[in-house]
């Protein structure tokens, strides 16, 4: 590890701490040449599959794009940062568990939808509408009906029932 102050190649570790989620280690270091102290973060680097896009292009998996997808779908929804991070980690875990070198983007989308369904039904429908390329209101209604069948009695879609009742009263 090069010192960021003098570029000397040797430093010694003064302190190491594991992050709350256990995914990173923070190391406090001291340069042996100039004595300056600095911190480094250490994470595991795992080889994730290359993603095959629908047009045939191949791209390296990008966790930032994945996080952005979650952020867009969950915009203004009551979901904590910790829950979002856990869902992103869940998708990455699913990718790793495939043990494939290449994976179609459709599979990645399915992993995302599975995590999104657990987080928030509204965000799930938002994501599904883009991912499945909904073309009209019937596509939304079909997805909502499917979601209601899968979540019976949980009361998560009461807003839709209230909205439908409001239309009938007009």
mmCIF file of C-alpha atoms in Angstrom:
data_model
loop_
_atom_site.group_PDB
_atom_site.id
_atom_site.type_symbol
_atom_site.label_atom_id
_atom_site.label_comp_id
_atom_site.label_asym_id
_atom_site.label_seq_id
_atom_site.Cartn_x
_atom_site.Cartn_y
_atom_site.Cartn_z
ATOM 1 C CA UNK A 1 0.000 0.000 0.000
ATOM 2 C CA UNK A 2 1.558 3.308 -1.093
ATOM 3 C CA UNK A 3 1.416 6.228 1.332
ATOM 4 C CA UNK A 4 -0.918 8.906 -0.117
ATOM 5 C CA UNK A 5 1.384 11.619 1.293
ATOM 6 C CA UNK A 6 4.917 10.553 0.305
ATOM 7 C CA UNK A 7 4.260 7.518 -1.960
ATOM 8 C CA UNK A 8 6.492 5.289 0.200
ATOM 9 C CA UNK A 9 5.660 1.619 -0.336
ATOM 10 C CA UNK A 10 5.663 0.453 3.284
ATOM 11 C CA UNK A 11 3.060 1.157 5.921
ATOM 12 C CA UNK A 12 2.064 -0.691 9.026
ATOM 13 C CA UNK A 13 -1.438 -1.478 10.226
ATOM 14 C CA UNK A 14 -2.253 0.199 13.535
ATOM 15 C CA UNK A 15 -5.880 -0.877 13.882
ATOM 16 C CA UNK A 16 -8.396 -3.063 11.986
ATOM 17 C CA UNK A 17 -12.172 -2.995 12.367
ATOM 18 C CA UNK A 18 -14.903 -4.953 10.634
ATOM 19 C CA UNK A 19 -17.847 -2.890 9.352
ATOM 20 C CA UNK A 20 -21.316 -3.367 10.847
ATOM 21 C CA UNK A 21 -22.488 -5.471 7.911
ATOM 22 C CA UNK A 22 -19.285 -7.549 7.887
ATOM 23 C CA UNK A 23 -18.619 -6.767 4.219
ATOM 24 C CA UNK A 24 -15.581 -4.493 4.676
ATOM 25 C CA UNK A 25 -12.602 -4.047 6.957
ATOM 26 C CA UNK A 26 -11.333 -0.578 7.827
ATOM 27 C CA UNK A 27 -7.598 -0.508 8.454
ATOM 28 C CA UNK A 28 -5.807 2.426 10.081
ATOM 29 C CA UNK A 29 -2.254 2.625 8.733
ATOM 30 C CA UNK A 30 0.903 4.586 9.448
ATOM 31 C CA UNK A 31 3.581 5.286 6.851
ATOM 32 C CA UNK A 32 6.982 4.028 7.939
ATOM 33 C CA UNK A 33 8.789 6.827 6.090
ATOM 34 C CA UNK A 34 6.872 10.042 6.920
ATOM 35 C CA UNK A 35 4.771 8.879 9.895
ATOM 36 C CA UNK A 36 1.467 10.147 8.419
ATOM 37 C CA UNK A 37 -1.640 8.097 9.162
ATOM 38 C CA UNK A 38 -4.375 7.109 6.733
ATOM 39 C CA UNK A 39 -7.259 4.647 6.468
ATOM 40 C CA UNK A 40 -7.999 1.991 3.878
ATOM 41 C CA UNK A 41 -11.132 -0.052 3.242
ATOM 42 C CA UNK A 42 -10.745 -3.674 2.287
ATOM 43 C CA UNK A 43 -13.515 -5.584 0.507
ATOM 44 C CA UNK A 44 -13.729 -9.002 -1.043
ATOM 45 C CA UNK A 45 -13.447 -8.962 -4.795
ATOM 46 C CA UNK A 46 -15.405 -11.753 -6.383
ATOM 47 C CA UNK A 47 -15.729 -12.482 -10.046
ATOM 48 C CA UNK A 48 -19.323 -11.879 -11.048
ATOM 49 C CA UNK A 49 -20.744 -13.092 -14.350
ATOM 50 C CA UNK A 50 -20.644 -11.000 -17.498
ATOM 51 C CA UNK A 51 -24.137 -9.776 -18.359
ATOM 52 C CA UNK A 52 -25.468 -10.503 -21.848
ATOM 53 C CA UNK A 53 -27.797 -7.674 -22.869
ATOM 54 C CA UNK A 54 -30.872 -8.282 -25.028
ATOM 55 C CA UNK A 55 -29.087 -6.881 -28.090
ATOM 56 C CA UNK A 56 -26.208 -9.349 -27.609
ATOM 57 C CA UNK A 57 -23.696 -6.922 -26.081
ATOM 58 C CA UNK A 58 -21.714 -8.153 -23.105
ATOM 59 C CA UNK A 59 -21.044 -5.930 -20.091
ATOM 60 C CA UNK A 60 -19.320 -6.466 -16.794
ATOM 61 C CA UNK A 61 -21.762 -6.445 -13.915
ATOM 62 C CA UNK A 62 -22.049 -2.950 -12.417
ATOM 63 C CA UNK A 63 -23.326 -2.749 -8.839
ATOM 64 C CA UNK A 64 -23.846 1.014 -9.211
ATOM 65 C CA UNK A 65 -26.366 0.413 -12.020
ATOM 66 C CA UNK A 66 -28.103 -2.143 -9.846
ATOM 67 C CA UNK A 67 -28.321 0.294 -6.929
ATOM 68 C CA UNK A 68 -29.636 3.019 -9.252
ATOM 69 C CA UNK A 69 -32.431 0.673 -10.390
ATOM 70 C CA UNK A 70 -33.451 0.111 -6.785
ATOM 71 C CA UNK A 71 -33.262 3.842 -6.023
ATOM 72 C CA UNK A 72 -35.487 4.738 -8.982
ATOM 73 C CA UNK A 73 -38.144 2.169 -8.157
ATOM 74 C CA UNK A 74 -38.084 2.983 -4.433
ATOM 75 C CA UNK A 75 -38.133 6.767 -4.850
ATOM 76 C CA UNK A 76 -40.266 8.276 -2.053
ATOM 77 C CA UNK A 77 -41.188 4.845 -0.705
ATOM 78 C CA UNK A 78 -40.926 3.948 3.017
ATOM 79 C CA UNK A 79 -37.907 1.664 2.677
ATOM 80 C CA UNK A 80 -34.704 2.220 4.672
ATOM 81 C CA UNK A 81 -31.203 2.422 3.237
ATOM 82 C CA UNK A 82 -30.324 -0.748 5.148
ATOM 83 C CA UNK A 83 -33.168 -2.631 3.483
ATOM 84 C CA UNK A 84 -32.093 -1.396 0.046
ATOM 85 C CA UNK A 85 -28.472 -2.374 0.674
ATOM 86 C CA UNK A 86 -29.587 -5.807 1.860
ATOM 87 C CA UNK A 87 -31.661 -6.253 -1.317
ATOM 88 C CA UNK A 88 -28.712 -5.232 -3.512
ATOM 89 C CA UNK A 89 -26.509 -7.706 -1.627
ATOM 90 C CA UNK A 90 -29.229 -10.321 -2.169
ATOM 91 C CA UNK A 91 -29.108 -9.816 -5.948
ATOM 92 C CA UNK A 92 -25.302 -9.976 -5.940
ATOM 93 C CA UNK A 93 -25.505 -13.155 -3.853
ATOM 94 C CA UNK A 94 -27.962 -14.658 -6.346
ATOM 95 C CA UNK A 95 -25.579 -13.784 -9.191
ATOM 96 C CA UNK A 96 -22.678 -15.453 -7.400
ATOM 97 C CA UNK A 97 -24.707 -18.560 -6.643
ATOM 98 C CA UNK A 98 -25.431 -19.160 -10.330
ATOM 99 C CA UNK A 99 -21.720 -19.982 -10.824
ATOM 100 C CA UNK A 100 -22.169 -18.942 -14.458
ATOM 101 C CA UNK A 101 -19.506 -17.018 -16.352
ATOM 102 C CA UNK A 102 -22.144 -15.248 -18.450
ATOM 103 C CA UNK A 103 -25.748 -14.532 -17.607
ATOM 104 C CA UNK A 104 -28.596 -13.026 -19.659
ATOM 105 C CA UNK A 105 -29.829 -9.678 -18.387
ATOM 106 C CA UNK A 106 -33.327 -11.202 -18.086
ATOM 107 C CA UNK A 107 -32.062 -13.418 -15.237
ATOM 108 C CA UNK A 108 -30.622 -10.397 -13.442
ATOM 109 C CA UNK A 109 -33.992 -8.676 -13.837
ATOM 110 C CA UNK A 110 -35.734 -11.671 -12.300
ATOM 111 C CA UNK A 111 -33.362 -11.554 -9.306
ATOM 112 C CA UNK A 112 -34.107 -7.834 -8.896
ATOM 113 C CA UNK A 113 -37.863 -8.389 -9.132
ATOM 114 C CA UNK A 114 -37.704 -11.096 -6.462
ATOM 115 C CA UNK A 115 -35.937 -8.713 -4.073
ATOM 116 C CA UNK A 116 -38.171 -5.780 -5.027
ATOM 117 C CA UNK A 117 -41.314 -7.847 -4.346
ATOM 118 C CA UNK A 118 -40.085 -8.429 -0.781
ATOM 119 C CA UNK A 119 -39.350 -4.730 -0.191
ATOM 120 C CA UNK A 120 -42.373 -2.845 -1.468
ATOM 121 C CA UNK A 121 -45.278 -3.741 -3.782
ATOM 122 C CA UNK A 122 -45.446 -0.264 -5.340
ATOM 123 C CA UNK A 123 -41.724 -0.284 -6.139
ATOM 124 C CA UNK A 124 -42.111 -3.804 -7.510
ATOM 125 C CA UNK A 125 -44.818 -2.663 -9.948
ATOM 126 C CA UNK A 126 -42.741 0.391 -10.909
ATOM 127 C CA UNK A 127 -39.757 -1.804 -11.699
ATOM 128 C CA UNK A 128 -41.867 -4.452 -13.447
ATOM 129 C CA UNK A 129 -43.498 -1.810 -15.659
ATOM 130 C CA UNK A 130 -40.118 -0.824 -17.075
ATOM 131 C CA UNK A 131 -38.539 -4.276 -17.013
ATOM 132 C CA UNK A 132 -41.491 -6.006 -18.690
ATOM 133 C CA UNK A 133 -42.206 -3.007 -20.959
ATOM 134 C CA UNK A 134 -45.839 -2.467 -19.991
ATOM 135 C CA UNK A 135 -47.669 -0.863 -22.895
ATOM 136 C CA UNK A 136 -51.007 0.087 -21.374
ATOM 137 C CA UNK A 137 -53.104 0.161 -18.207
ATOM 138 C CA UNK A 138 -54.213 -3.449 -18.761
ATOM 139 C CA UNK A 139 -50.620 -4.591 -18.279
ATOM 140 C CA UNK A 140 -50.527 -2.760 -14.940
ATOM 141 C CA UNK A 141 -53.862 -4.240 -13.860
ATOM 142 C CA UNK A 142 -52.698 -7.745 -14.784
ATOM 143 C CA UNK A 143 -49.533 -7.349 -12.712
ATOM 144 C CA UNK A 144 -51.482 -5.899 -9.787
ATOM 145 C CA UNK A 145 -53.938 -8.803 -9.914
ATOM 146 C CA UNK A 146 -51.040 -11.267 -9.895
ATOM 147 C CA UNK A 147 -49.449 -9.436 -6.954
ATOM 148 C CA UNK A 148 -52.726 -9.422 -5.007
ATOM 149 C CA UNK A 149 -53.071 -13.193 -5.506
ATOM 150 C CA UNK A 150 -49.526 -13.704 -4.195
ATOM 151 C CA UNK A 151 -50.025 -11.449 -1.153
ATOM 152 C CA UNK A 152 -53.449 -12.510 0.138
ATOM 153 C CA UNK A 153 -54.687 -10.871 3.313
ATOM 154 C CA UNK A 154 -51.565 -8.855 3.954
ATOM 155 C CA UNK A 155 -53.360 -5.566 3.350
ATOM 156 C CA UNK A 156 -50.497 -4.090 1.364
ATOM 157 C CA UNK A 157 -52.679 -3.232 -1.597
ATOM 158 C CA UNK A 158 -55.568 -1.641 0.283
ATOM 159 C CA UNK A 159 -54.933 1.649 -1.508
ATOM 160 C CA UNK A 160 -55.928 0.020 -4.787
ATOM 161 C CA UNK A 161 -59.170 -1.250 -3.276
ATOM 162 C CA UNK A 162 -59.974 2.203 -1.893
ATOM 163 C CA UNK A 163 -59.180 3.787 -5.257
ATOM 164 C CA UNK A 164 -61.379 1.268 -7.100
ATOM 165 C CA UNK A 165 -64.230 1.896 -4.629
ATOM 166 C CA UNK A 166 -63.882 5.629 -5.236
ATOM 167 C CA UNK A 167 -64.330 5.094 -8.993
ATOM 168 C CA UNK A 168 -67.498 3.037 -8.427
ATOM 169 C CA UNK A 169 -69.033 5.829 -6.308
ATOM 170 C CA UNK A 170 -68.682 8.414 -9.085
#
